[in-house]
PDB file of C-alpha atoms in Angstrom:
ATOM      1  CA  UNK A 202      53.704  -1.344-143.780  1.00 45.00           C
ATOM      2  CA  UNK A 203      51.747   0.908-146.155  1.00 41.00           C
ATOM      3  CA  UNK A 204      47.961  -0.434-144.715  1.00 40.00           C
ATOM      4  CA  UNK A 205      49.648   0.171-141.297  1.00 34.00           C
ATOM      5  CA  UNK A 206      50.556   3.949-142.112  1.00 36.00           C
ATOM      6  CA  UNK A 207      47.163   4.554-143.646  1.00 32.00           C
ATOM      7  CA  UNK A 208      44.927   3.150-141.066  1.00 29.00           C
ATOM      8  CA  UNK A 209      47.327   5.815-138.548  1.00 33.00           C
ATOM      9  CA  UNK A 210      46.457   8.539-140.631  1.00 31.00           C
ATOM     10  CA  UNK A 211      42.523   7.956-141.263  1.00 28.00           C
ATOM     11  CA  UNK A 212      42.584   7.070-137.287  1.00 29.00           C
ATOM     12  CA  UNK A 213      44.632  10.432-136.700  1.00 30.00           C
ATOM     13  CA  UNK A 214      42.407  12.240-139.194  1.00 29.00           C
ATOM     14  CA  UNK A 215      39.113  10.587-137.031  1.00 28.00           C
ATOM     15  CA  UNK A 216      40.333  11.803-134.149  1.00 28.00           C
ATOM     16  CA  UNK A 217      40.974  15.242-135.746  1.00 30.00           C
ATOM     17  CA  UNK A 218      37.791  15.924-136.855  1.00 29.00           C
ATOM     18  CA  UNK A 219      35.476  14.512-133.483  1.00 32.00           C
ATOM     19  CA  UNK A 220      34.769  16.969-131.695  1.00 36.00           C
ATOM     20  CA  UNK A 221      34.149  17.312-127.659  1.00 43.00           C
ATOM     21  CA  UNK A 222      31.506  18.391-125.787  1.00 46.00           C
ATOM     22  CA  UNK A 223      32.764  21.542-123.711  1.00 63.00           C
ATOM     23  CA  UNK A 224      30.581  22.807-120.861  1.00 68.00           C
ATOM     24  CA  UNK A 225      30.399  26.223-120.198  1.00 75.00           C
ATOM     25  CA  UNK A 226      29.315  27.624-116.932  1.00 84.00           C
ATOM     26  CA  UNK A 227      27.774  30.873-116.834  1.00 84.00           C
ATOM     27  CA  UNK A 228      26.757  33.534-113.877  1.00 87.00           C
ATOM     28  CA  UNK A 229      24.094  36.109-114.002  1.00 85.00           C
ATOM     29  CA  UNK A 230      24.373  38.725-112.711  1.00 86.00           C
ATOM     30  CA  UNK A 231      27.979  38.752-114.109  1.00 86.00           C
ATOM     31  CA  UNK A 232      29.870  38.893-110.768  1.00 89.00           C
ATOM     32  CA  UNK A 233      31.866  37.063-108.193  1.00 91.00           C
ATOM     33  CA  UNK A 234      30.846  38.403-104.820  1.00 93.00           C
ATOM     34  CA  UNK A 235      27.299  38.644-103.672  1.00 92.00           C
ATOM     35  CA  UNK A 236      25.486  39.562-100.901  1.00 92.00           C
ATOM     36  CA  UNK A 237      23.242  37.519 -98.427  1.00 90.00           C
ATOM     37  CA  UNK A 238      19.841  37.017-100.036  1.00 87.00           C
ATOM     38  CA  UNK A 239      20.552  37.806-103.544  1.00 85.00           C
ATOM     39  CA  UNK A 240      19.656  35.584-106.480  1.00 84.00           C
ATOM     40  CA  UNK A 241      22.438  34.135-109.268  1.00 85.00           C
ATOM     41  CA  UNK A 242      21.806  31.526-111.900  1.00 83.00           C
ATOM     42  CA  UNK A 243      24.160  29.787-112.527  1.00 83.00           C
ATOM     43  CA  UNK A 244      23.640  28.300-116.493  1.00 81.00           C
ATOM     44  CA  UNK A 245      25.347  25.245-117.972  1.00 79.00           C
ATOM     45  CA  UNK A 246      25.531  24.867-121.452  1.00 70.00           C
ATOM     46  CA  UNK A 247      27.026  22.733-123.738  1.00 65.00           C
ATOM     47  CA  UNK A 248      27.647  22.849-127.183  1.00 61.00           C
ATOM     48  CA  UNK A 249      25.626  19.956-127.665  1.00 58.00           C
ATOM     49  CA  UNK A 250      22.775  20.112-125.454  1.00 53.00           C
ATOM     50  CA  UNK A 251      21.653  16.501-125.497  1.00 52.00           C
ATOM     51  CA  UNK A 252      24.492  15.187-123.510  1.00 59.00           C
ATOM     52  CA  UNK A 253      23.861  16.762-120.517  1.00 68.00           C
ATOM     53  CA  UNK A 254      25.689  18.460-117.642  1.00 73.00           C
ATOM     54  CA  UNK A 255      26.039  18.431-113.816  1.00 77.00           C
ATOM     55  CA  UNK A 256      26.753  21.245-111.773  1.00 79.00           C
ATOM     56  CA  UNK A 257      28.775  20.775-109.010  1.00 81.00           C
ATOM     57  CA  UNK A 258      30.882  23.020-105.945  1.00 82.00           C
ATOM     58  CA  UNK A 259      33.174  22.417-103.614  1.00 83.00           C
ATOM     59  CA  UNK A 260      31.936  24.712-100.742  1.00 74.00           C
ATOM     60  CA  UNK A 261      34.522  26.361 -97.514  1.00 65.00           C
ATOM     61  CA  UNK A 262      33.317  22.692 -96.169  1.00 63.00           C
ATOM     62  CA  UNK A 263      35.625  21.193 -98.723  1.00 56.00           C
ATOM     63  CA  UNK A 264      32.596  19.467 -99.842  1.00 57.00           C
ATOM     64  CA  UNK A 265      32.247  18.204-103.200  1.00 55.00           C
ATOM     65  CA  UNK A 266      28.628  18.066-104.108  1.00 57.00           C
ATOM     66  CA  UNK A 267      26.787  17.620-107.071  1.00 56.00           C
ATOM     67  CA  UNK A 268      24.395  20.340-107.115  1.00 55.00           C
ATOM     68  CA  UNK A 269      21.878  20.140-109.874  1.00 55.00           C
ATOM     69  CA  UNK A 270      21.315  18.795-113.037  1.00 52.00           C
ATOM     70  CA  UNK A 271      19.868  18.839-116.486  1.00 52.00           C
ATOM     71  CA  UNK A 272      20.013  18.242-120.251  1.00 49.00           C
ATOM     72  CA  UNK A 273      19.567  21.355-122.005  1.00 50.00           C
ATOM     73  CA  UNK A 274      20.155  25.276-121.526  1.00 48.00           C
ATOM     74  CA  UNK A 275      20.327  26.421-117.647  1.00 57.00           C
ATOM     75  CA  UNK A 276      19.442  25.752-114.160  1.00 58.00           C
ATOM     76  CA  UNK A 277      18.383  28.780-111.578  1.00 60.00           C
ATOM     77  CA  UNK A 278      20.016  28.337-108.269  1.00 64.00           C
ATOM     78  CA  UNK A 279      19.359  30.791-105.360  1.00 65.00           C
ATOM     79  CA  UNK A 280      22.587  31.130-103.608  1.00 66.00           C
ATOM     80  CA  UNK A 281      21.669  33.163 -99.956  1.00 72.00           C
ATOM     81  CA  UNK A 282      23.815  32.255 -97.231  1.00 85.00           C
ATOM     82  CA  UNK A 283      28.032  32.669 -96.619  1.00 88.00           C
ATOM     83  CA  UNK A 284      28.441  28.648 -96.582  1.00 85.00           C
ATOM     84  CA  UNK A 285      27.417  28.257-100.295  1.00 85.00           C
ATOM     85  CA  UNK A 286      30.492  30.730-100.821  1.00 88.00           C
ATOM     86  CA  UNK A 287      32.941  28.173-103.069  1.00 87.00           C
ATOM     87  CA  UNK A 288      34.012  27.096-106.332  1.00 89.00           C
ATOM     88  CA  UNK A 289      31.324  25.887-108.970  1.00 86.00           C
ATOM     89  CA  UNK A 290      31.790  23.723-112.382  1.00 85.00           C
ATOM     90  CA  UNK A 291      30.169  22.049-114.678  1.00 83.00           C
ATOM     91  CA  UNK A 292      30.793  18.499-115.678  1.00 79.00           C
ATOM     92  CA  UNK A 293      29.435  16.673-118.878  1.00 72.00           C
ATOM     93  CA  UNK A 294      27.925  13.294-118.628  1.00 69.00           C
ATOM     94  CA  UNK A 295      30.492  12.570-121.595  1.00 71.00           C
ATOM     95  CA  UNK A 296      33.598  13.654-119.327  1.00 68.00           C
ATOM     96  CA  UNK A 297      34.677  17.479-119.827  1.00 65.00           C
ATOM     97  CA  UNK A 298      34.792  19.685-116.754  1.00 79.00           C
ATOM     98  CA  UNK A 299      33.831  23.799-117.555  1.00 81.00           C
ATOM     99  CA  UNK A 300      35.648  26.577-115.919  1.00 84.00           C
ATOM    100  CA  UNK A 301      35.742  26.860-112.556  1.00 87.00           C
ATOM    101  CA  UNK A 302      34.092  29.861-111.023  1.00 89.00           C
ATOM    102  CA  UNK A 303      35.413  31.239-107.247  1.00 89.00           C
ATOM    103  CA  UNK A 304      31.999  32.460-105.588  1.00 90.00           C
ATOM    104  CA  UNK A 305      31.876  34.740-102.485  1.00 91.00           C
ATOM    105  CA  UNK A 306      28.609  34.978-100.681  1.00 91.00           C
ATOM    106  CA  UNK A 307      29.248  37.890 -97.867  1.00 92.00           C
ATOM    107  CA  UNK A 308      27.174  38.530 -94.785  1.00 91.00           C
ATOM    108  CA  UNK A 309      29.116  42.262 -94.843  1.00 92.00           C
ATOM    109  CA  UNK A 310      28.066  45.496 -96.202  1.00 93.00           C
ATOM    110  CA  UNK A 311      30.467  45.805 -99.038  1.00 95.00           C
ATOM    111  CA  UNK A 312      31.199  43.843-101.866  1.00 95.00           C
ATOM    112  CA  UNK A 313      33.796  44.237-105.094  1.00 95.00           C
ATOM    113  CA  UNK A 314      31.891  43.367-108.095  1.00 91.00           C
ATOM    114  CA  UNK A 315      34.259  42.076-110.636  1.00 89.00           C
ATOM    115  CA  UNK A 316      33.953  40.159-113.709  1.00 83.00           C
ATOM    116  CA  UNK A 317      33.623  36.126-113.717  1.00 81.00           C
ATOM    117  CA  UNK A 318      34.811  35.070-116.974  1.00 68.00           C
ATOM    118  CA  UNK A 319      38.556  34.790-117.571  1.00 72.00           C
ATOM    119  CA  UNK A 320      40.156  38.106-118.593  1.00 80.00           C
ATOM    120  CA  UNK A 321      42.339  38.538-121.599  1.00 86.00           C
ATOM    121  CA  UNK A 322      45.567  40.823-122.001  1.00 92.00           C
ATOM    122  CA  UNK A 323      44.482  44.099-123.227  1.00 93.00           C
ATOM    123  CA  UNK A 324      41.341  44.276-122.007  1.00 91.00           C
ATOM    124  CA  UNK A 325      39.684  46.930-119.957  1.00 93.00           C
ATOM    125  CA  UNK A 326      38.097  46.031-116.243  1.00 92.00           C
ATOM    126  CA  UNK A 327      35.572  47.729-114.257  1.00 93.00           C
ATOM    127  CA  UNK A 328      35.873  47.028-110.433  1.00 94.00           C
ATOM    128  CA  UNK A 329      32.722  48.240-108.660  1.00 94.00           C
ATOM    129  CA  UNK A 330      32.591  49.031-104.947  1.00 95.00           C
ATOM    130  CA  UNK A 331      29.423  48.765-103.919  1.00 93.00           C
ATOM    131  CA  UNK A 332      27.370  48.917-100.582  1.00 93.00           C
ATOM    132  CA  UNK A 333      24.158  46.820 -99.305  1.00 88.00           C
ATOM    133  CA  UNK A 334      22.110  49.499 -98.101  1.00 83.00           C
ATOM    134  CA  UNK A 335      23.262  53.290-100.168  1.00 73.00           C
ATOM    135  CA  UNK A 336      23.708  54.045-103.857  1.00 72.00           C
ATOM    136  CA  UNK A 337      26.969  52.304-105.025  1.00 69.00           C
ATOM    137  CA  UNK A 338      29.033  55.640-106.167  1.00 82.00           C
ATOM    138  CA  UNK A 339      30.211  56.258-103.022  1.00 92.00           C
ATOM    139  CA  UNK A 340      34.280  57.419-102.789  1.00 94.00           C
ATOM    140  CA  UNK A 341      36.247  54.159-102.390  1.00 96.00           C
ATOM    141  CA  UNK A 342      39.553  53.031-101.964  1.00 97.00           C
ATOM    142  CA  UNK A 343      41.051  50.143-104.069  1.00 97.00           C
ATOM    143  CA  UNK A 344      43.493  47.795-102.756  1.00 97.00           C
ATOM    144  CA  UNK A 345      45.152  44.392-104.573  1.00 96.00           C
ATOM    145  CA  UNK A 346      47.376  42.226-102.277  1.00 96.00           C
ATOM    146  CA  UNK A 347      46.815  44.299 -99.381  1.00 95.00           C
ATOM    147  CA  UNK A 348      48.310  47.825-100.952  1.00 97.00           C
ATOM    148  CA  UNK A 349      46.669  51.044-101.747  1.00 97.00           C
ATOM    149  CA  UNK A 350      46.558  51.427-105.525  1.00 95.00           C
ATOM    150  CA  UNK A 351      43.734  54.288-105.813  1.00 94.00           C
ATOM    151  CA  UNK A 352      40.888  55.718-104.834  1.00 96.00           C
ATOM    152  CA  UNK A 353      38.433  56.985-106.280  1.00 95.00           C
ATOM    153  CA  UNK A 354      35.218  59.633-105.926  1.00 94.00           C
ATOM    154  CA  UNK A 355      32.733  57.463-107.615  1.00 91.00           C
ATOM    155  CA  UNK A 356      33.231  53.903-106.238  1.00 92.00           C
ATOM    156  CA  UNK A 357      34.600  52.322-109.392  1.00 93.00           C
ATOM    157  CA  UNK A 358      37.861  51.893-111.162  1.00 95.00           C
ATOM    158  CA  UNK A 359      38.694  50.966-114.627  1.00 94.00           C
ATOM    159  CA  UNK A 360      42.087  48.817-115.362  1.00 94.00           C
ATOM    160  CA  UNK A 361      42.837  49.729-118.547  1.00 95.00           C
ATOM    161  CA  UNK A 362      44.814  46.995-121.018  1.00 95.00           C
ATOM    162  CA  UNK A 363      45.062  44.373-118.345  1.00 93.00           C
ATOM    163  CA  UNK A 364      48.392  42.282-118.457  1.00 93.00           C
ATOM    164  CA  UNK A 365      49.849  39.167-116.127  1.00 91.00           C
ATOM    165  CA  UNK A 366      51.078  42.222-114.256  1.00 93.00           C
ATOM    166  CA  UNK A 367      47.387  43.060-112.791  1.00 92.00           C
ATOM    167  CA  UNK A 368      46.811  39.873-111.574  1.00 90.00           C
ATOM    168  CA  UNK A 369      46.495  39.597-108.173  1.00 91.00           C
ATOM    169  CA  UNK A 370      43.680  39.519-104.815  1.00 93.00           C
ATOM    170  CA  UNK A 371      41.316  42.902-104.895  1.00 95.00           C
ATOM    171  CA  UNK A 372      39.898  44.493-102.846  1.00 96.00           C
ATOM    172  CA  UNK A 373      37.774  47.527-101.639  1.00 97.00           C
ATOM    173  CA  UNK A 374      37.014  49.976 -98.936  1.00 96.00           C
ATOM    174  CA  UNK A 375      34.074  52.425 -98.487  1.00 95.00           C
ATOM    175  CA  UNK A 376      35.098  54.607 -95.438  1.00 93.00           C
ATOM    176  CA  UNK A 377      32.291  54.532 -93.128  1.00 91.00           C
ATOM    177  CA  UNK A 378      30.723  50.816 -94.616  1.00 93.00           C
ATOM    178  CA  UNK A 379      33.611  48.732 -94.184  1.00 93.00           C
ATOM    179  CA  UNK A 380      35.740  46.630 -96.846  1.00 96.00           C
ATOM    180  CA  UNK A 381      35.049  43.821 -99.184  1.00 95.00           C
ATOM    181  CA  UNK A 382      35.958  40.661 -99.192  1.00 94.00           C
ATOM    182  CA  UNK A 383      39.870  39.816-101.313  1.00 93.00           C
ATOM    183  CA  UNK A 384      38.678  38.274-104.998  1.00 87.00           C
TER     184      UNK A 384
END
C-alpha cells in the first residue's frame, strides 16, 4: 500500500513539474479590422520553439484550413481580400491550440481599430475610428450593440477600467465615410 501511494505521488509530482508547450498567436499591426490591401503578420510562437506550430483559420466559408507552417519564431501572411476575414489559431505539433483571433478584412471605408489580445478588468482601451482615404481624427460616433454611447471630435475613445460590463459588439461611424464593421 505504501509503494502504491509513493509511486502516485512521484507520478503526481512528474506531472506537476512537465510543462506544455503553449502557442501564442500574435498580430502586427495590433488590430482586428483591416482594410483591403493591407499587410498583417500573423506570428506563432511557442515557448519552446523546436516543436513547431501550424497556423490555421476557419474563414466566412466555414473552412478549416491549415494555413502555414514552421518551427521557430513567425510567419508573414498578407491578408488582402474580405474572404480571408475569419478566425485564426495556432496549433502545436505536440497538441495545444493558441488563442483564437476574430479577423475582419473590410472592402468599406471605415474601420474600428481595437486591440487583439484579450483585455483584462481595469484596463484602459483605445477604440480608433479611422478612414481609408483622410487623416483618422475625424469626429466619430461610437456605438456597442447597436446604441449610441459617444461621440467624439477626434475619432477615438478611451474606455477607462474596463469590466464584464463593457463587453459587447463595437462599432463606429464617421458622418460622411460611412460605419465600420461590429467587432
Amino acid at each position: 500500500m505504501k509503494e502504491t501511494s509513493v509511486l502516485c505521488l512521484l507520478f503526481l509530482i512528474s506531472l506537476l513539474s512537465c510543462t506544455t508547450n503553449q502557442a501564442r498567436l500574435t498580430v502586427s499591426p495590433s488590430s482586428s479590422q483591416f482594410f483591403e490591401g493591407v499587410f498583417v503578420s500573423l506570428s506563432c510562437e511557442e515557448d519552446d520553439s523546436s516543436a513547431g506550430w501550424t497556423l490555421r483559420r476557419n474563414t466566412s466559408k466555414r473552412q478549416r484550413t491549415q494555413w502555414g507552417e514552421g518551427a521557430g519564431s513567425s510567419c508573414n501572411i498578407s491578408i488582402t481580400k474580405q474572404h480571408d476575414s475569419g478566425v485564426y489559431w495556432c496549433e502545436s505539433r505536440e497538441g495545444p491550440i493558441s488563442n483564437m483571433v476574430n479577423l475582419t478584412v473590410t472592402g468599406g471605408s471605415v474601420i474600428l481599430q481595437s486591440p487583439v489580445l484579450p483585455v483584462m478588468e481595469g484596463d484602459d482601451v483605445t477604440l480608433l475610428c479611422e478612414t481609408k482615404t483622410t487623416p483618422s481624427n475625424l469626429p466619430a460616433a461610437f456605438y456597442k450593440d447597436g446604441s449610441l454611447i459617444r461621440k467624439q471630435p477626434t475619432g477615438h475613445m478611451t474606455i477607462q477600467h474596463v469590466s464584464r460590463s463593457d463587453e459587447g459588439l463595437y462599432k463606429c461611424d464617421i458622418s460622411g465615410h460611412g460605419e465600420s464593421p461590429s467587432s
